[in-house]
Amino acid sequence: MDSIVVTGGAELSGQIPIAGAKNACLTLMPATLLSEEPLTLTNAPRLSDIATMTTLLRSLGAEVTTMQEGRVLAMSSHRIDTHVAEYDIVRKMRASILVLGPLLARDGHAVVSLPGGCAIGARPVDLHLTALEAMGAELDLRDGYVHARAPGGLRGGRVTFPKVSVGATENVLMAATLARGATVIENAAREPEIVDLADCLRRMGAEIEGDGTDTIEVQGVARLSGATHAVVADRIELGTYMLAPAVTGGSVECLGGRIDLIEAFCERLDAAGVSVEETERGLRVSRRNGRVAGVDVTTAPFPGFPTDLQAQMMALLCTAEGTSTLHETIFENRFMHAPELIRMGARIEVSGGTARVHGVERLKGAPVMATDLRASVSLILAGLAAEGETVVNRVYHLDRGYEQVEQKLGAVGAKVERVRET
Ligand code: UD1
């Protein structure tokens, strides 16, 4: 398995281009299953999760052509060969469950393996299933698969989520576009990726209102057409690279960055003493004074502080002045980066969903292990601030969600190298 070697100490300066959002692309791709006409996505990120979704869609019979070195995905589902999403593909990525709503809505049946993904808690799919049942689906869980049928087609209705779920909102939103009648989704997720999906579905002819709020209304239509859609910028990649100059000093402009995608995060950076300035091309980030100040962070669904930036924020706070508290409210097992940061000299106490970080002046390089996608990149950020060399092992998680980390950080002066396993 590849590892990443980070040599700390360099101040960063320059520009980092932000790619299209992985999490938006992973829900936009299955939207192709809703129409017999082509759907083309531009500004797609080049990531192994996107390759996994490509494999899954192709296994169902969709055509997926990758152009411009992966930046453009031309998809067509004029024919669906099978409605079975196999375990061998689905286990690699939890977002695979997003083919369930579209397949059911289009043809009234689907068999989808229960998903795997990052080991950050139990991560069930009950909310997806209960919501589709409310729309008339009959579900049966057998041999690790969801067997779903809607013999007369899905029908609209009221779906009230007991808990905010990004994926379940996406699945229901896609399914509702082709359901009979109107669907009202209450306690819907409000993430920018949901708005991006709704924008794309509207281009395909769907009738949707209220996306970006907690109540989304969808009027079902008989068919959807093709479309071309540009994937929204990746707010998690953006936040990650905004933290790089906050950790090291210097100044970095994140090209394509937008404050509205990441306001709660910017507010916490500001409180820590990190300045974020809007430029013509994106966001410029630098530390206001020498050392950042400790802050408290609580993760929450959008527009709150994203759980997907909690690990990276912890890396920054390890060397902040004073004590910081991080409350993780979305996933129950999302502090696996803490023991690795402790190996680098950080002082962190974890108790349940709360981590207290007592800032130290310096971290020291060490061999560490990447446990999940966001944890991997938090260890790279910590390595940028540390004295000496940090070797991040098991980086395959990283390639699921960050394209060309070494090149992007290298271009602003960081010493980050990939050591390929031969
Ligand atoms: C998406 C993101 C992921 C992010 C997460 C929360 C994608 C591909 N992934 O994941 O990066 O960390 O949102 O912002 O977009 N839950 C249930 N039952 C369900 C579904 C979810 O109990 O059926 C729980 C989860 O365990 C979790 C919470 O609801 O505690 C939120 O999860 P959800 O928003 O569904 O996350 P994902 O869509 O899987």
XYZ file of C-alpha atoms and ligand atoms in Angstrom:
461
model
C 0.000 0.000 0.000
C 1.263 3.512 -0.799
C 2.335 5.877 1.956
C 2.737 9.638 2.068
C 5.855 11.212 3.533
C 5.439 14.766 4.836
C 8.394 16.895 5.905
C 7.098 19.664 8.134
C 8.152 23.233 8.643
C 7.659 24.932 5.260
C 5.437 28.040 5.060
C 2.965 27.769 2.210
C 2.231 30.328 -0.435
C 0.418 30.259 -3.767
C -2.812 28.916 -5.228
C -4.648 25.603 -4.968
C -7.463 24.798 -7.421
C -10.530 23.219 -5.798
C -12.096 20.284 -7.643
C -15.762 19.404 -8.124
C -17.404 17.880 -5.061
C -17.009 14.144 -4.564
C -20.229 13.934 -2.573
C -22.195 15.881 -5.190
C -20.809 13.797 -8.045
C -21.677 10.563 -6.231
C -25.357 11.507 -6.188
C -25.413 13.185 -9.618
C -24.062 10.050 -11.297
C -26.948 7.726 -10.254
C -29.358 10.423 -11.463
C -28.493 9.170 -14.960
C -30.582 6.069 -14.174
C -33.703 8.263 -14.123
C -33.600 9.031 -17.844
C -33.101 7.223 -21.129
C -31.326 10.303 -22.477
C -27.652 11.213 -21.865
C -26.541 13.057 -18.736
C -23.153 14.778 -18.916
C -21.327 16.033 -15.836
C -18.507 18.546 -16.134
C -16.073 19.575 -13.369
C -16.050 15.990 -12.059
C -13.297 15.145 -9.560
C -10.769 12.385 -10.373
C -11.128 10.042 -7.446
C -11.328 6.340 -6.766
C -14.879 6.744 -5.342
C -15.955 8.141 -8.722
C -14.320 5.143 -10.423
C -16.280 2.856 -8.071
C -19.584 4.564 -8.956
C -18.628 4.280 -12.649
C -18.088 0.537 -12.210
C -21.421 0.209 -10.402
C -23.375 2.107 -13.084
C -21.704 0.110 -15.857
C -22.564 -3.129 -14.063
C -26.226 -2.098 -14.307
C -25.910 -1.475 -18.037
C -25.345 2.286 -18.115
C -22.706 3.658 -20.473
C -20.177 5.912 -18.771
C -17.516 7.592 -20.916
C -14.750 9.503 -19.207
C -13.383 12.478 -21.131
C -10.884 15.296 -20.551
C -8.844 13.138 -18.189
C -11.829 12.385 -16.012
C -13.148 15.947 -15.737
C -16.164 15.116 -17.923
C -18.421 12.105 -17.426
C -20.780 11.382 -20.311
C -23.408 8.892 -19.134
C -26.318 7.210 -20.813
C -28.840 4.778 -19.360
C -31.038 4.234 -22.411
C -30.895 0.573 -21.455
C -30.692 -1.054 -18.051
C -29.452 -4.655 -18.178
C -29.836 -5.638 -14.561
C -31.411 -4.100 -11.485
C -29.022 -5.850 -9.115
C -26.255 -3.823 -7.455
C -23.768 -6.497 -6.381
C -22.083 -6.730 -2.992
C -18.589 -6.795 -4.505
C -18.955 -3.223 -5.771
C -21.357 -1.798 -3.181
C -19.186 -2.882 -0.210
C -16.443 -0.510 -1.374
C -18.591 2.580 -1.038
C -21.640 3.465 0.996
C -22.934 5.963 -1.582
C -23.799 2.948 -3.780
C -27.167 2.857 -1.988
C -28.029 5.937 -4.094
C -28.880 3.733 -7.095
C -31.860 2.310 -5.159
C -34.239 5.291 -5.463
C -33.580 5.899 -9.194
C -33.891 2.208 -10.196
C -37.134 1.818 -8.256
C -38.566 5.053 -9.631
C -37.725 4.154 -13.213
C -38.649 0.473 -13.395
C -40.413 -0.392 -10.142
C -37.837 -2.889 -8.913
C -34.243 -3.094 -7.640
C -31.993 -5.346 -5.594
C -29.152 -3.510 -3.849
C -26.555 -4.912 -1.495
C -26.336 -3.263 1.923
C -23.364 -0.868 1.743
C -19.944 -0.640 3.400
C -17.724 2.486 3.341
C -15.614 4.323 5.927
C -15.548 2.660 9.350
C -16.867 5.697 11.214
C -19.768 4.205 13.084
C -22.677 1.919 12.318
C -24.069 4.024 9.439
C -27.362 2.224 8.793
C -29.661 2.860 5.802
C -32.987 2.600 7.660
C -33.939 6.201 6.836
C -33.561 5.521 3.097
C -35.692 2.400 3.332
C -38.488 3.782 5.532
C -38.822 6.808 3.258
C -39.076 4.691 0.101
C -41.685 2.535 1.856
C -43.705 5.693 2.533
C -43.683 6.154 -1.250
C -45.199 2.732 -1.862
C -42.117 0.512 -2.118
C -42.283 -3.008 -0.714
C -38.963 -3.975 0.802
C -37.491 -7.239 1.902
C -34.017 -7.624 3.462
C -32.524 -10.991 2.503
C -28.934 -12.324 2.305
C -27.417 -8.866 2.809
C -29.492 -7.363 -0.008
C -32.452 -4.981 -0.096
C -35.058 -6.460 -2.459
C -37.341 -3.582 -3.447
C -40.520 -3.585 -5.550
C -43.100 -0.965 -6.405
C -45.336 -2.912 -8.795
C -47.632 -0.007 -9.622
C -44.746 2.510 -9.565
C -43.795 4.823 -6.699
C -46.349 7.367 -5.504
C -45.790 10.760 -3.947
C -46.586 11.459 -0.311
C -45.192 13.029 2.813
C -41.774 11.856 3.951
C -40.780 13.181 7.376
C -37.268 12.258 8.393
C -36.772 11.731 12.150
C -33.114 12.692 11.651
C -31.362 14.712 8.953
C -29.675 12.426 6.413
C -27.894 13.642 3.311
C -28.021 10.311 1.476
C -31.636 9.512 2.369
C -32.730 12.984 1.221
C -30.909 12.409 -2.084
C -32.420 8.967 -2.623
C -35.962 10.200 -1.966
C -35.482 13.374 -4.001
C -34.419 11.348 -7.040
C -37.196 8.801 -6.565
C -39.829 11.527 -6.169
C -39.033 13.108 -9.534
C -40.702 10.175 -11.326
C -43.297 9.249 -8.661
C -47.020 9.719 -9.269
C -48.174 12.985 -7.685
C -46.467 15.321 -5.240
C -43.895 14.444 -2.578
C -43.105 16.657 0.391
C -39.795 15.894 2.128
C -39.708 17.267 5.667
C -36.579 17.640 7.805
C -34.626 17.358 4.559
C -30.862 17.830 4.479
C -29.860 21.310 3.253
C -26.297 20.579 2.112
C -25.009 22.329 -1.050
C -24.769 18.859 -2.642
C -28.578 18.525 -2.314
C -29.058 21.882 -4.029
C -26.645 20.806 -6.764
C -28.594 17.573 -7.292
C -31.890 19.493 -7.436
C -30.372 21.924 -9.979
C -29.306 19.026 -12.188
C -32.687 17.268 -11.864
C -34.464 20.517 -12.809
C -32.273 20.715 -15.927
C -33.525 17.205 -16.692
C -37.123 18.442 -16.411
C -37.933 17.679 -12.759
C -40.234 19.962 -10.784
C -38.586 20.706 -7.450
C -38.913 23.574 -4.987
C -37.465 24.301 -1.575
C -34.054 22.600 -1.905
C -31.605 24.280 0.459
C -34.385 24.522 3.079
C -35.678 21.748 5.323
C -38.829 21.216 3.245
C -38.492 20.100 -0.357
C -41.521 19.737 -2.630
C -41.398 17.612 -5.739
C -44.106 17.255 -8.349
C -43.586 13.946 -10.130
C -43.296 13.971 -13.944
C -43.740 11.127 -16.446
C -40.197 11.238 -17.798
C -36.939 13.118 -17.480
C -34.728 14.231 -20.335
C -30.961 14.495 -20.734
C -28.865 17.419 -19.473
C -25.374 18.805 -18.978
C -24.460 19.945 -15.503
C -21.292 21.307 -13.824
C -20.560 19.753 -10.424
C -20.438 22.276 -7.531
C -17.047 22.953 -5.854
C -15.980 20.525 -3.128
C -16.477 22.392 0.153
C -14.645 19.695 2.109
C -11.581 19.780 -0.140
C -11.826 23.571 0.102
C -11.913 23.561 3.919
C -9.040 21.087 4.034
C -6.754 23.252 1.902
C -7.852 26.407 3.753
C -6.443 24.757 6.868
C -3.012 24.210 5.292
C -1.759 27.831 5.609
C -3.569 28.101 8.953
C -1.397 25.211 10.172
C 1.918 26.285 8.616
C 1.762 30.053 8.224
C 1.944 31.774 4.859
C -0.962 32.562 2.565
C -2.880 30.361 0.129
C -5.631 31.251 -2.348
C -8.130 28.434 -2.904
C -9.383 28.874 -6.456
C -13.115 28.308 -6.870
C -13.741 28.601 -3.113
C -16.979 30.258 -1.956
C -17.840 31.377 1.572
C -21.515 30.428 1.217
C -20.436 26.781 0.915
C -18.555 26.851 4.157
C -19.704 29.729 6.369
C -19.782 27.998 9.772
C -16.256 26.709 9.177
C -15.012 30.208 8.185
C -16.565 31.609 11.356
C -14.589 29.112 13.495
C -11.396 29.908 11.579
C -11.975 33.580 12.268
C -12.435 32.872 15.991
C -9.138 30.939 15.940
C -7.334 33.920 14.403
C -7.279 32.847 10.763
C -8.288 35.404 8.165
C -10.395 34.416 5.133
C -10.666 36.981 2.377
C -12.808 36.760 -0.746
C -10.840 37.337 -3.945
C -11.953 37.455 -7.569
C -11.066 33.802 -8.040
C -11.776 32.274 -4.645
C -10.729 32.584 -1.015
C -7.365 33.659 0.403
C -6.401 32.324 3.809
C -3.645 33.345 6.219
C -3.030 33.479 9.959
C -3.605 36.881 11.528
C -0.956 36.466 14.272
C 1.690 33.895 15.057
C -0.151 31.058 16.737
C -3.851 30.275 16.381
C -6.142 30.327 19.414
C -8.041 27.303 20.715
C -11.763 27.265 19.814
C -14.769 25.029 20.461
C -16.343 23.227 17.535
C -19.617 21.303 17.316
C -20.392 19.385 14.147
C -23.947 19.604 12.773
C -25.829 19.133 9.511
C -25.492 22.033 7.034
C -25.368 25.000 7.639
C -23.479 23.848 10.746
C -19.811 22.887 11.001
C -19.303 19.836 8.716
C -18.370 16.541 10.355
C -16.181 15.941 7.294
C -13.882 18.799 8.449
C -13.702 17.814 12.123
C -10.522 15.711 11.839
C -8.703 18.388 9.834
C -9.780 21.105 12.309
C -8.422 18.961 15.137
C -5.048 18.852 13.372
C -4.978 22.671 13.428
C -6.067 22.894 17.064
C -3.291 20.530 18.223
C -0.859 23.465 18.055
C -3.294 26.211 19.088
C -2.811 28.282 22.209
C -5.098 27.013 24.989
C -7.657 24.231 25.076
C -10.215 23.433 22.369
C -13.255 21.187 22.609
C -14.634 19.289 19.626
C -18.124 17.778 19.856
C -18.944 15.219 17.170
C -22.722 14.913 16.861
C -23.120 13.119 13.506
C -21.036 9.936 13.756
C -20.326 8.029 16.963
C -16.868 6.752 16.098
C -15.144 9.620 14.429
C -12.092 10.356 16.558
C -9.869 7.596 15.215
C -7.348 10.224 14.129
C -6.849 11.309 17.779
C -4.571 8.409 18.837
C -2.496 8.984 15.695
C -2.176 12.713 16.429
C -1.161 11.789 20.002
C 1.682 9.732 18.495
C 2.878 13.024 17.000
C 2.933 14.723 20.407
C -0.611 16.131 20.524
C -2.422 16.253 23.896
C -5.954 15.020 23.313
C -8.507 13.396 25.634
C -11.463 11.675 24.039
C -14.593 10.859 25.980
C -17.604 9.663 23.997
C -18.445 12.224 21.344
C -16.181 14.909 22.821
C -12.470 15.518 22.347
C -10.504 18.040 24.381
C -7.351 19.242 22.696
C -4.701 20.967 24.826
C -2.555 22.901 22.394
C 1.173 22.146 22.326
C 3.798 24.390 20.795
C 4.999 21.841 18.236
C 4.118 18.409 16.923
C 6.853 15.905 16.083
C 6.885 13.759 12.947
C 6.073 10.068 13.457
C 4.849 7.051 11.528
C 1.029 7.120 11.646
C -1.865 5.146 10.203
C -4.729 6.563 8.130
C -8.001 5.081 9.407
C -10.556 6.807 7.176
C -10.753 9.371 4.429
C -10.819 12.606 6.439
C -8.516 11.188 9.135
C -5.847 10.554 6.464
C -5.746 14.140 5.332
C -5.790 15.443 8.914
C -2.552 13.518 9.499
C -1.021 15.149 6.424
C -2.017 18.583 7.763
C -0.517 17.714 11.144
C 2.641 16.553 9.358
C 2.958 19.961 7.668
C 3.198 21.589 11.093
C 5.402 18.941 12.702
C 9.143 18.906 13.192
C 10.770 16.279 10.988
C 9.184 13.539 8.937
C 5.686 12.083 9.204
C 4.921 8.885 7.314
C 1.194 8.371 6.752
C 0.552 4.696 6.048
C -2.494 3.046 4.435
C -3.365 6.055 2.296
C -5.814 4.261 0.000
C -8.602 6.077 1.885
C -7.083 9.377 0.803
C -7.391 8.579 -2.904
C -11.121 8.010 -2.420
C -11.656 11.702 -1.732
C -8.633 13.859 -2.570
C -7.115 14.110 -6.030
C -3.398 14.783 -6.370
C -2.805 15.869 -2.776
C 0.969 15.722 -3.224
C 0.842 17.918 -6.342
C -1.655 20.417 -4.907
C 0.262 20.877 -1.645
C 3.636 20.649 -3.432
C 2.660 23.546 -5.705
C 2.341 25.871 -2.689
C 5.675 24.807 -1.196
C 4.843 21.817 1.008
C 7.166 18.814 1.075
C 4.766 15.937 0.503
C 5.818 12.797 -1.357
C 4.076 9.571 -2.192
C 6.060 6.397 -1.734
C 4.563 3.760 -3.990
C 4.586 0.193 -2.830
C 6.318 -1.906 -5.439
C -22.939 12.024 3.646
C -21.548 12.248 3.088
C -20.497 12.090 4.186
C -20.844 12.974 5.375
C -22.271 12.760 5.831
C -22.698 13.738 6.922
C -21.817 11.464 0.785
C -21.439 10.454 -0.227
N -21.305 11.284 2.016
O -22.969 10.668 4.101
O -19.234 12.435 3.647
O -19.952 12.675 6.448
O -23.182 12.925 4.720
O -22.539 15.046 6.485
O -22.500 12.430 0.513
N -28.246 7.588 9.446
C -29.142 6.679 9.967
N -29.914 5.978 9.088
C -29.847 6.165 7.732
C -28.934 7.101 7.220
C -28.156 7.801 8.095
O -29.222 6.485 11.180
O -30.588 5.507 7.006
C -27.386 8.353 10.368
C -25.903 8.140 10.116
O -25.419 6.994 10.763
C -25.327 9.421 10.676
C -26.394 10.465 10.326
O -27.608 9.725 10.102
O -25.212 9.337 12.064
C -26.114 11.305 9.105
O -25.768 10.460 8.026
P -26.050 10.858 6.505
O -26.321 12.326 6.419
O -27.041 9.915 5.952
O -24.647 10.559 5.861
P -24.350 9.976 4.420
O -25.381 10.432 3.455
O -24.054 8.532 4.518
